[in-house]
Amino acid sequence: MIQDLPIADRPVRLLLISRKWFCDDPSCSLKVFTERYDWLAPHSRRTLRAEHILRQIAFSTSCLAAEKIAQAIHLLLLKSFFLRFLMKSIAKIRLNLQKIAIFY
């Protein structure tokens, strides 16, 4: 199940069935290929637009306030989610800054 932004104050969960292809060639490095979507990151449980909104909420408020805001817009998430989400986002930012510093 994939979580998306609510519609008309109703929570939205998407059941996504993607196609898989298998490669029988022994020289092939990837044995299983799956269908990818531009609105969903690989192995993600939320759409990119839901992640964007959650990132804005997490970076603009405290985790306790973010939990209340998320519940008000029918995204059932706990404050611990926002803590993990912030830590992952900060780690990605640091990695990108290190890449920029190396190329500079």
PDB file of C-alpha atoms in Angstrom:
ATOM      1  CA  MET A   1       0.000   0.000   0.000  1.00  0.00           C
ATOM      2  CA  ILE A   2       1.268   3.430  -0.959  1.00  0.00           C
ATOM      3  CA  GLN A   3       0.209   6.511   0.957  1.00  0.00           C
ATOM      4  CA  ASP A   4      -0.763   9.639  -0.959  1.00  0.00           C
ATOM      5  CA  LEU A   5      -2.184  13.032  -0.019  1.00  0.00           C
ATOM      6  CA  PRO A   6      -5.816  13.022   1.092  1.00  0.00           C
ATOM      7  CA  ILE A   7      -8.697  13.836  -1.222  1.00  0.00           C
ATOM      8  CA  ALA A   8     -11.738  15.667   0.195  1.00  0.00           C
ATOM      9  CA  ASP A   9     -10.591  14.977   3.785  1.00  0.00           C
ATOM     10  CA  ARG A  10     -10.351  11.248   3.108  1.00  0.00           C
ATOM     11  CA  PRO A  11      -7.082   9.325   3.463  1.00  0.00           C
ATOM     12  CA  VAL A  12      -5.755   7.833   0.233  1.00  0.00           C
ATOM     13  CA  ARG A  13      -3.897   4.546  -0.037  1.00  0.00           C
ATOM     14  CA  LEU A  14      -2.959   3.124  -3.400  1.00  0.00           C
ATOM     15  CA  LEU A  15      -2.614  -0.548  -4.157  1.00  0.00           C
ATOM     16  CA  LEU A  16      -0.011  -0.700  -6.883  1.00  0.00           C
ATOM     17  CA  ILE A  17       0.618  -3.792  -8.935  1.00  0.00           C
ATOM     18  CA  SER A  18       3.761  -3.426 -11.026  1.00  0.00           C
ATOM     19  CA  ARG A  19       5.046  -5.718 -13.716  1.00  0.00           C
ATOM     20  CA  LYS A  20       8.215  -7.772 -13.300  1.00  0.00           C
ATOM     21  CA  TRP A  21      10.481  -9.122 -15.992  1.00  0.00           C
ATOM     22  CA  PHE A  22      13.053 -11.862 -15.532  1.00  0.00           C
ATOM     23  CA  CYS A  23      16.289 -12.296 -17.468  1.00  0.00           C
ATOM     24  CA  ASP A  24      17.429 -15.880 -18.088  1.00  0.00           C
ATOM     25  CA  ASP A  25      20.712 -14.869 -19.719  1.00  0.00           C
ATOM     26  CA  PRO A  26      23.613 -15.931 -17.422  1.00  0.00           C
ATOM     27  CA  SER A  27      25.706 -12.910 -18.476  1.00  0.00           C
ATOM     28  CA  CYS A  28      23.014 -10.442 -17.397  1.00  0.00           C
ATOM     29  CA  SER A  29      23.921  -8.578 -14.197  1.00  0.00           C
ATOM     30  CA  LEU A  30      20.275  -7.908 -13.252  1.00  0.00           C
ATOM     31  CA  LYS A  31      18.034 -10.948 -13.017  1.00  0.00           C
ATOM     32  CA  VAL A  32      14.778  -9.180 -12.123  1.00  0.00           C
ATOM     33  CA  PHE A  33      13.503  -5.956 -13.678  1.00  0.00           C
ATOM     34  CA  THR A  34      10.499  -4.134 -12.236  1.00  0.00           C
ATOM     35  CA  GLU A  35       8.370  -1.351 -13.595  1.00  0.00           C
ATOM     36  CA  ARG A  36       9.307   2.128 -12.313  1.00  0.00           C
ATOM     37  CA  TYR A  37       7.048   5.160 -11.869  1.00  0.00           C
ATOM     38  CA  ASP A  38       8.108   8.811 -12.003  1.00  0.00           C
ATOM     39  CA  TRP A  39       5.775   9.749  -9.122  1.00  0.00           C
ATOM     40  CA  LEU A  40       7.111   7.078  -6.761  1.00  0.00           C
ATOM     41  CA  ALA A  41      10.660   6.551  -5.512  1.00  0.00           C
ATOM     42  CA  PRO A  42      11.914   2.941  -5.586  1.00  0.00           C
ATOM     43  CA  HIS A  43      10.994   0.998  -2.423  1.00  0.00           C
ATOM     44  CA  SER A  44       8.952   3.958  -1.140  1.00  0.00           C
ATOM     45  CA  ARG A  45       5.713   3.738   0.805  1.00  0.00           C
ATOM     46  CA  ARG A  46       4.608   7.275  -0.081  1.00  0.00           C
ATOM     47  CA  THR A  47       4.229   9.225  -3.306  1.00  0.00           C
ATOM     48  CA  LEU A  48       6.811  11.919  -4.049  1.00  0.00           C
ATOM     49  CA  ARG A  49       4.237  14.672  -3.595  1.00  0.00           C
ATOM     50  CA  ALA A  50       3.290  13.319  -0.147  1.00  0.00           C
ATOM     51  CA  GLU A  51       7.000  13.153   0.766  1.00  0.00           C
ATOM     52  CA  HIS A  52       7.435  16.757  -0.395  1.00  0.00           C
ATOM     53  CA  ILE A  53       4.591  17.989   1.830  1.00  0.00           C
ATOM     54  CA  LEU A  54       5.862  15.965   4.785  1.00  0.00           C
ATOM     55  CA  ARG A  55       9.359  17.390   4.294  1.00  0.00           C
ATOM     56  CA  GLN A  56       7.954  20.932   4.325  1.00  0.00           C
ATOM     57  CA  ILE A  57       6.006  20.213   7.508  1.00  0.00           C
ATOM     58  CA  ALA A  58       8.973  18.525   9.204  1.00  0.00           C
ATOM     59  CA  PHE A  59      11.433  21.336   8.445  1.00  0.00           C
ATOM     60  CA  SER A  60       9.054  24.153   9.391  1.00  0.00           C
ATOM     61  CA  THR A  61       7.730  22.881  12.746  1.00  0.00           C
ATOM     62  CA  SER A  62       8.653  20.718  15.694  1.00  0.00           C
ATOM     63  CA  CYS A  63       8.073  16.979  15.493  1.00  0.00           C
ATOM     64  CA  LEU A  64       5.146  17.212  17.926  1.00  0.00           C
ATOM     65  CA  ALA A  65       3.477  19.936  15.847  1.00  0.00           C
ATOM     66  CA  ALA A  66       4.246  18.015  12.633  1.00  0.00           C
ATOM     67  CA  GLU A  67       2.478  14.951  14.046  1.00  0.00           C
ATOM     68  CA  LYS A  68      -0.630  17.040  14.802  1.00  0.00           C
ATOM     69  CA  ILE A  69      -0.596  18.700  11.379  1.00  0.00           C
ATOM     70  CA  ALA A  70      -0.212  15.337   9.657  1.00  0.00           C
ATOM     71  CA  GLN A  71      -3.152  13.929  11.612  1.00  0.00           C
ATOM     72  CA  ALA A  72      -5.241  17.000  10.706  1.00  0.00           C
ATOM     73  CA  ILE A  73      -4.652  16.329   6.999  1.00  0.00           C
ATOM     74  CA  HIS A  74      -5.303  12.588   7.441  1.00  0.00           C
ATOM     75  CA  LEU A  75      -1.700  11.377   7.185  1.00  0.00           C
ATOM     76  CA  LEU A  76      -1.389   9.067  10.166  1.00  0.00           C
ATOM     77  CA  LEU A  77       2.234   9.462  11.218  1.00  0.00           C
ATOM     78  CA  LEU A  78       3.935   9.605  14.597  1.00  0.00           C
ATOM     79  CA  LYS A  79       6.516  12.103  15.817  1.00  0.00           C
ATOM     80  CA  SER A  80       9.150   9.343  15.632  1.00  0.00           C
ATOM     81  CA  PHE A  81       8.546   9.193  11.871  1.00  0.00           C
ATOM     82  CA  PHE A  82       9.337  12.894  11.564  1.00  0.00           C
ATOM     83  CA  LEU A  83      12.535  12.474  13.592  1.00  0.00           C
ATOM     84  CA  ARG A  84      13.717   9.665  11.296  1.00  0.00           C
ATOM     85  CA  PHE A  85      12.570  11.605   8.234  1.00  0.00           C
ATOM     86  CA  LEU A  86      14.559  14.684   9.305  1.00  0.00           C
ATOM     87  CA  MET A  87      17.670  12.635  10.039  1.00  0.00           C
ATOM     88  CA  LYS A  88      17.517  10.948   6.619  1.00  0.00           C
ATOM     89  CA  SER A  89      16.977  14.291   4.877  1.00  0.00           C
ATOM     90  CA  ILE A  90      19.884  15.906   6.746  1.00  0.00           C
ATOM     91  CA  ALA A  91      22.133  12.956   5.878  1.00  0.00           C
ATOM     92  CA  LYS A  92      21.249  13.363   2.177  1.00  0.00           C
ATOM     93  CA  ILE A  93      21.958  17.097   2.350  1.00  0.00           C
ATOM     94  CA  ARG A  94      25.361  16.461   3.970  1.00  0.00           C
ATOM     95  CA  LEU A  95      26.225  13.890   1.309  1.00  0.00           C
ATOM     96  CA  ASN A  96      25.287  16.331  -1.458  1.00  0.00           C
ATOM     97  CA  LEU A  97      27.356  19.084   0.190  1.00  0.00           C
ATOM     98  CA  GLN A  98      30.347  16.764   0.371  1.00  0.00           C
ATOM     99  CA  LYS A  99      29.981  15.980  -3.338  1.00  0.00           C
ATOM    100  CA  ILE A 100      29.817  19.701  -4.122  1.00  0.00           C
ATOM    101  CA  ALA A 101      32.889  20.394  -1.973  1.00  0.00           C
ATOM    102  CA  ILE A 102      34.859  17.667  -3.749  1.00  0.00           C
ATOM    103  CA  PHE A 103      33.986  18.999  -7.208  1.00  0.00           C
ATOM    104  CA  TYR A 104      34.618  22.602  -6.208  1.00  0.00           C
TER     105      TYR A 104
END
